PDB file of C-alpha atoms in Angstrom:
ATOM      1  CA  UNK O 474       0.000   0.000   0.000  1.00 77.00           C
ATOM      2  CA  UNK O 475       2.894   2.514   0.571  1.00 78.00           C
ATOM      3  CA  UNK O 476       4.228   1.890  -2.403  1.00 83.00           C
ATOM      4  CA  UNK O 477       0.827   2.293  -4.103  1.00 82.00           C
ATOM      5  CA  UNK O 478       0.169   5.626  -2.544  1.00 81.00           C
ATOM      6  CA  UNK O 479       3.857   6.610  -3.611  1.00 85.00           C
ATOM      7  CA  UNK O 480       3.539   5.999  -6.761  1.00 91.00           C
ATOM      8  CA  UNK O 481      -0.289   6.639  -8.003  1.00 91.00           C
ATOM      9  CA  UNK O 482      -0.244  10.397  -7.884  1.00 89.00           C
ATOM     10  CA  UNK O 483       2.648  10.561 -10.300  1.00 91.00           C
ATOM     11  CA  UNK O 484       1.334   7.925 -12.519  1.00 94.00           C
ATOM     12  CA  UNK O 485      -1.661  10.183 -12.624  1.00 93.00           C
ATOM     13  CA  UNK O 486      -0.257  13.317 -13.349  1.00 92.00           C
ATOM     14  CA  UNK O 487       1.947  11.188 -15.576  1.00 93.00           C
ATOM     15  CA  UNK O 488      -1.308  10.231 -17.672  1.00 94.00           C
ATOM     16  CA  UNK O 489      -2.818  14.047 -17.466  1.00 93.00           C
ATOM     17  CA  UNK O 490       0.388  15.338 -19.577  1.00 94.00           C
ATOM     18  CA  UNK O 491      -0.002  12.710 -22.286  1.00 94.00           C
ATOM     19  CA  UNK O 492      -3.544  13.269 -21.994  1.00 94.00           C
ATOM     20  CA  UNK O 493      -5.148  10.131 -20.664  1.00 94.00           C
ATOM     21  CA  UNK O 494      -7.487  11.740 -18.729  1.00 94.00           C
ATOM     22  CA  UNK O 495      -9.600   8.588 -17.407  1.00 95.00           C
ATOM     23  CA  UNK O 496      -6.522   6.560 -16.865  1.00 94.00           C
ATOM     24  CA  UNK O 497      -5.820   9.408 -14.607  1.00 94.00           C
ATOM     25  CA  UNK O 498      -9.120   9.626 -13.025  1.00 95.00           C
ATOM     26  CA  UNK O 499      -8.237   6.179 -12.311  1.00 95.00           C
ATOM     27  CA  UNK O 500      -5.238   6.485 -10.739  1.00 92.00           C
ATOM     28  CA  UNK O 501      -6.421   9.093  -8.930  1.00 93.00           C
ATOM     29  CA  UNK O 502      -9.322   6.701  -7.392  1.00 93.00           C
ATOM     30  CA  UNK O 503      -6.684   4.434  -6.543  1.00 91.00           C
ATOM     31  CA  UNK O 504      -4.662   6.884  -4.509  1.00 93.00           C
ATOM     32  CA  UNK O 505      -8.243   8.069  -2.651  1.00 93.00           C
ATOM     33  CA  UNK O 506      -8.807   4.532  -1.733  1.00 92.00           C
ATOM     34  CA  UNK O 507      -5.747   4.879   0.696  1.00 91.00           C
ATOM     35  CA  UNK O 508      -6.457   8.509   1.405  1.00 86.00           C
ATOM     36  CA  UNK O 509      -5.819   8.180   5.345  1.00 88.00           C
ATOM     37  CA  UNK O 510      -1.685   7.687   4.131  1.00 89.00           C
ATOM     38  CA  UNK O 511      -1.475  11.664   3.289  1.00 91.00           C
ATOM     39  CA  UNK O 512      -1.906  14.532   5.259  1.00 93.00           C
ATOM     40  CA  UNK O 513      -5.121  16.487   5.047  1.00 94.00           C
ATOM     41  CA  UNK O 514      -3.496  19.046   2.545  1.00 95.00           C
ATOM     42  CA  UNK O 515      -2.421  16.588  -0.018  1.00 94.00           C
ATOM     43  CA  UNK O 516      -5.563  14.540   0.226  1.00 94.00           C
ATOM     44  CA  UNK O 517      -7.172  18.043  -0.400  1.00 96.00           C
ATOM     45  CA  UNK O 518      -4.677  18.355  -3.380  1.00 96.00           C
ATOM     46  CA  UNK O 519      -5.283  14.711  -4.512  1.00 96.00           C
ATOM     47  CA  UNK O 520      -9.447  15.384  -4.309  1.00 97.00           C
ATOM     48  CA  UNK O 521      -8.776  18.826  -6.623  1.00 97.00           C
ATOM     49  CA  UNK O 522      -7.051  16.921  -9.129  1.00 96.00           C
ATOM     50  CA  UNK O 523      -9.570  14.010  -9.304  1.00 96.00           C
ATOM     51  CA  UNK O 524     -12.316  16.461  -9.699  1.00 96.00           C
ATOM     52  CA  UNK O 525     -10.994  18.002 -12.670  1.00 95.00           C
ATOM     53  CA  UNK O 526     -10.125  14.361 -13.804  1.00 95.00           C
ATOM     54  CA  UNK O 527     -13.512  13.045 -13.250  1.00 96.00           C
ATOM     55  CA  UNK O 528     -15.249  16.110 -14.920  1.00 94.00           C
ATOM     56  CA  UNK O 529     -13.375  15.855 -17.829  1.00 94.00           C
ATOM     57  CA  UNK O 530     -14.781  11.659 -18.270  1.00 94.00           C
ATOM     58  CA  UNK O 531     -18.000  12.536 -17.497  1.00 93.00           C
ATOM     59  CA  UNK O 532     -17.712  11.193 -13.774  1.00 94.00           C
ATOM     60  CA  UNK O 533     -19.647  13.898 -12.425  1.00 94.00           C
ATOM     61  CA  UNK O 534     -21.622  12.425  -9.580  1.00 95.00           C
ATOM     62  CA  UNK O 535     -17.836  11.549  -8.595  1.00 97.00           C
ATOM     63  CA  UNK O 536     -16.354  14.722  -9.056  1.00 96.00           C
ATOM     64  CA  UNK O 537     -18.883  16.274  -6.809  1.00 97.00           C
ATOM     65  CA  UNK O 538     -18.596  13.887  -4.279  1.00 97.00           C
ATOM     66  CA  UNK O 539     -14.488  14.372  -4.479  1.00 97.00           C
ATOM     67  CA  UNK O 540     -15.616  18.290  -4.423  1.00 97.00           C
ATOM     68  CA  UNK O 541     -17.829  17.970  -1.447  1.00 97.00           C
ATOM     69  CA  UNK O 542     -14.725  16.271   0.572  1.00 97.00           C
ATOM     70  CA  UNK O 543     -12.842  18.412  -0.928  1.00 97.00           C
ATOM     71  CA  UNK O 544     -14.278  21.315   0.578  1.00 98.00           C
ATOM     72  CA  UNK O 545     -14.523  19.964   3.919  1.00 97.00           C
ATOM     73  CA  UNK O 546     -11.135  19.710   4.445  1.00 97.00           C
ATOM     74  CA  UNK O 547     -10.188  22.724   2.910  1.00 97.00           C
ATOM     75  CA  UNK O 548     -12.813  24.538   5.823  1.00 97.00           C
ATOM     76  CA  UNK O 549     -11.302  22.334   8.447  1.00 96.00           C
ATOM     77  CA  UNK O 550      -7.430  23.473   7.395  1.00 95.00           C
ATOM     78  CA  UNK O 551      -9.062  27.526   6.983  1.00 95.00           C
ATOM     79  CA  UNK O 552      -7.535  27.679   4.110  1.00 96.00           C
ATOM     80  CA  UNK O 553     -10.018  30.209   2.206  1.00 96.00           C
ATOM     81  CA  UNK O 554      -8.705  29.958  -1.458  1.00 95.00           C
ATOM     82  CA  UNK O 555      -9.474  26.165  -1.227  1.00 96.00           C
ATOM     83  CA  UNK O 556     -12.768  26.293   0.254  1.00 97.00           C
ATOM     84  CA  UNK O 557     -13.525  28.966  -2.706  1.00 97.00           C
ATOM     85  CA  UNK O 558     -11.633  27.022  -5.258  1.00 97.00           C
ATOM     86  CA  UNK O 559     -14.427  24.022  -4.158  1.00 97.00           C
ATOM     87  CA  UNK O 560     -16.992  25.783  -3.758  1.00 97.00           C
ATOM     88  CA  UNK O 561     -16.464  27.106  -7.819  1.00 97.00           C
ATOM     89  CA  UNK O 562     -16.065  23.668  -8.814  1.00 97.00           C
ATOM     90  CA  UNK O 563     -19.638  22.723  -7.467  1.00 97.00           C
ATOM     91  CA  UNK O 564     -21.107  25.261  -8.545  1.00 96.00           C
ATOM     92  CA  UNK O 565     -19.392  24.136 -12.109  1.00 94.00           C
ATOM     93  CA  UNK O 566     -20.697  20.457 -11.439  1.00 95.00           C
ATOM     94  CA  UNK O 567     -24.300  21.925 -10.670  1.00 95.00           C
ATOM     95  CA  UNK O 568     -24.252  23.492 -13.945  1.00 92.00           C
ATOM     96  CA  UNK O 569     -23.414  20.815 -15.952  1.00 91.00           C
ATOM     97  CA  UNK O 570     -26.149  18.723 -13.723  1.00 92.00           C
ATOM     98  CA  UNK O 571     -28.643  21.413 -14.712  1.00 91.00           C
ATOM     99  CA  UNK O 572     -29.124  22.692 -11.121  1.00 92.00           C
ATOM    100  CA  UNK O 573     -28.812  26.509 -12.094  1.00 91.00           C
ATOM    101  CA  UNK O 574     -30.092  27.272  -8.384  1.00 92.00           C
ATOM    102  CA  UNK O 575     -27.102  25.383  -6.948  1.00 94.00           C
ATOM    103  CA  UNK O 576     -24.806  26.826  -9.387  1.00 93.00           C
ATOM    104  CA  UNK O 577     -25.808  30.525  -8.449  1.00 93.00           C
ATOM    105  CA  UNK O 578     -25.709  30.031  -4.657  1.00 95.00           C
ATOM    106  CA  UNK O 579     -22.347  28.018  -4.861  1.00 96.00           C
ATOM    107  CA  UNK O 580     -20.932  30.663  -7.158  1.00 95.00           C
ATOM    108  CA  UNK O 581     -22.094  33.428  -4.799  1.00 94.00           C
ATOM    109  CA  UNK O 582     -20.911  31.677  -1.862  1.00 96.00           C
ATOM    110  CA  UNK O 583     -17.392  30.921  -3.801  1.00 96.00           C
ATOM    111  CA  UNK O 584     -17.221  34.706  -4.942  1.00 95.00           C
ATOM    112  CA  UNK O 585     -17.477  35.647  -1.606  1.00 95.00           C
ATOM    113  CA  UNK O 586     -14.946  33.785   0.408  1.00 96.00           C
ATOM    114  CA  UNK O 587     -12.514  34.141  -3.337  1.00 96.00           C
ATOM    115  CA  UNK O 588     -13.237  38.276  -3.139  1.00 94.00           C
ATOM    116  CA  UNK O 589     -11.684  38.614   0.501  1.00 92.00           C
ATOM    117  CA  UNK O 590      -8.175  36.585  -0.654  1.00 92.00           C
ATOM    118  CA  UNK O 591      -5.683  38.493  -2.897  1.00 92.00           C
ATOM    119  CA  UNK O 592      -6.314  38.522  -6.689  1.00 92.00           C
ATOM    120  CA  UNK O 593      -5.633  34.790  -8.222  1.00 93.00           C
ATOM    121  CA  UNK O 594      -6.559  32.117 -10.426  1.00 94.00           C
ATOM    122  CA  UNK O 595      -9.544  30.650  -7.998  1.00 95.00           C
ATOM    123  CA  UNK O 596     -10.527  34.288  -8.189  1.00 94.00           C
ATOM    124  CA  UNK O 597     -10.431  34.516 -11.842  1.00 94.00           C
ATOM    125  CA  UNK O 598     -11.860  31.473 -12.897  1.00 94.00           C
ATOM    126  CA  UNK O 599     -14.874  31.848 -10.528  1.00 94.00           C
ATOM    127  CA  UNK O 600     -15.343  35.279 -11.881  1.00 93.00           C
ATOM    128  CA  UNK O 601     -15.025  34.094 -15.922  1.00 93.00           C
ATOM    129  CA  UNK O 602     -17.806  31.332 -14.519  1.00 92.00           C
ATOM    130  CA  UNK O 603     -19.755  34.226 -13.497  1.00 92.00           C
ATOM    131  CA  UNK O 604     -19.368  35.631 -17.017  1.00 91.00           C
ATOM    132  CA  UNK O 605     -21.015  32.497 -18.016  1.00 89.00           C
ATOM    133  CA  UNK O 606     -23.184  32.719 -16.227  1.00 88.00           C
ATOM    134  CA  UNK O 607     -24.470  36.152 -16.840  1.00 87.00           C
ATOM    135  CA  UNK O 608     -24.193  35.529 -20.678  1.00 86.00           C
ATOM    136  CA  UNK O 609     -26.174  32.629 -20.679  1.00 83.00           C
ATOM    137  CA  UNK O 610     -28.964  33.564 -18.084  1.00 82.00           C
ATOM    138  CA  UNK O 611     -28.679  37.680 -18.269  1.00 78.00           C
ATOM    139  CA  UNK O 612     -30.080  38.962 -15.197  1.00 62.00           C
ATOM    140  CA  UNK O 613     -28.017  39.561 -12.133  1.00 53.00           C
ATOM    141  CA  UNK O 614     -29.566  36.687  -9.819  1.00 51.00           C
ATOM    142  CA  UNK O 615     -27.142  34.480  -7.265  1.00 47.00           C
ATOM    143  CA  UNK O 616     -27.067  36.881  -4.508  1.00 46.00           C
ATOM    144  CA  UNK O 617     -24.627  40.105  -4.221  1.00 43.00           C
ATOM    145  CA  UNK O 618     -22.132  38.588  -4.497  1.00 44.00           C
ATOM    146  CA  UNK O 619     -23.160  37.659  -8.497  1.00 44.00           C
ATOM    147  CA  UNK O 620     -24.434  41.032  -9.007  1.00 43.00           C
ATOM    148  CA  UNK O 621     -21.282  42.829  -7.878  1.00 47.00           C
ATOM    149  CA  UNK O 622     -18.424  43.125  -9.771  1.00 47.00           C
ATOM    150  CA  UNK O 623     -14.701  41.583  -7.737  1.00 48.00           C
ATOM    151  CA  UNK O 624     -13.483  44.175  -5.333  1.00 51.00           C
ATOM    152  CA  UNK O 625     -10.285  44.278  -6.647  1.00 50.00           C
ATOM    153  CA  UNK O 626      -9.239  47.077  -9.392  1.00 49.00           C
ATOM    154  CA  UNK O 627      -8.878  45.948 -12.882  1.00 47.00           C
ATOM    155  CA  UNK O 628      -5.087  45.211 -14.013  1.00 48.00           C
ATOM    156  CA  UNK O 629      -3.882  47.919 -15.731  1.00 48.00           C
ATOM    157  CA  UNK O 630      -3.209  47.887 -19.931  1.00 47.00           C
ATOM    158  CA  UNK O 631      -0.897  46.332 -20.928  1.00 48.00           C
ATOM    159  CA  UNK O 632       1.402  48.870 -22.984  1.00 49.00           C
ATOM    160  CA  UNK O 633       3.347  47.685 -26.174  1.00 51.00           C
ATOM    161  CA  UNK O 634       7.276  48.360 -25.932  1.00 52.00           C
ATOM    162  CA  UNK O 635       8.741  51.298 -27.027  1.00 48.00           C
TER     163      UNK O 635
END
């Protein structure tokens, strides 16, 4: 089993670069089956990566479950960029479910823990899912938190040399 939990994260991520995605998910599963071997922050870490795994097959009752633990151990370690990072994905997974009431209060909730951390990539892709949002539904619903743009100031132009 050491061995196993050693080596199935890297076969995973092996499989993601050559783009195997559901031999990934699977190794991935593996690892999760011995999850009490790894710290809470890796298992965390291990959960994220299924998730995306398991979205991309098509696994998405198992992605949300992965999200859901996910989460929890995310809130139980404080770390707030996690817990918004999960909270994004669910709302993602309710969207593809078709459980647009889900996806606007998990977005909300996920835009509001995401909008008191510094400017980053949880923060950006739970704002370009609330572009998505907004094109495909118009309308401002999913709380304030959907209906107000990020707190932080746009980045400024970019200026061509010279």
């Amino acid at each position: 089993d050491e061995t196993l939990a050693g080596v199935a994260p890297r076969a995973a991520r092996a499989a993601v670069r050559s783009g195997a995605h559901r031999e990934s998910a699977a190794h991935y599963r593996r690892a999760l089956r011995l999850a009490d071997r790894y710290p809470a922050p890796e298992r965390a870490a291990l959960l994220e990566a299924y998730i995306a795994e398991a979205s991309v097959t098509c696994q998405l009752d198992a992605a949300r479950q992965a999200a859901e633990q996910a989460l929890a151990l995310r809130a139980e370690q404080d770390a707030h960029s996690g817990v918004g990072r999960n909270l994004r994905w669910i709302s993602w997974l309710a969207w593809l479910a078709g459980r647009r009431e889900e996806m606007d209060r998990r977005l909300a909730a996920a835009m509001e823990v995401l909008e008191g951390q510094p400017p980053g990539p949880d923060l950006a892709m739970a704002c370009a899912d609330l572009a998505v949002r907004v094109g495909l539904y118009g309308g401002r619903g999913g709380g304030r938190a959907a209906a107000a743009p990020p707190r932080h100031p746009p980045p400024r132009p970019l200026r061509p040399p010279g």
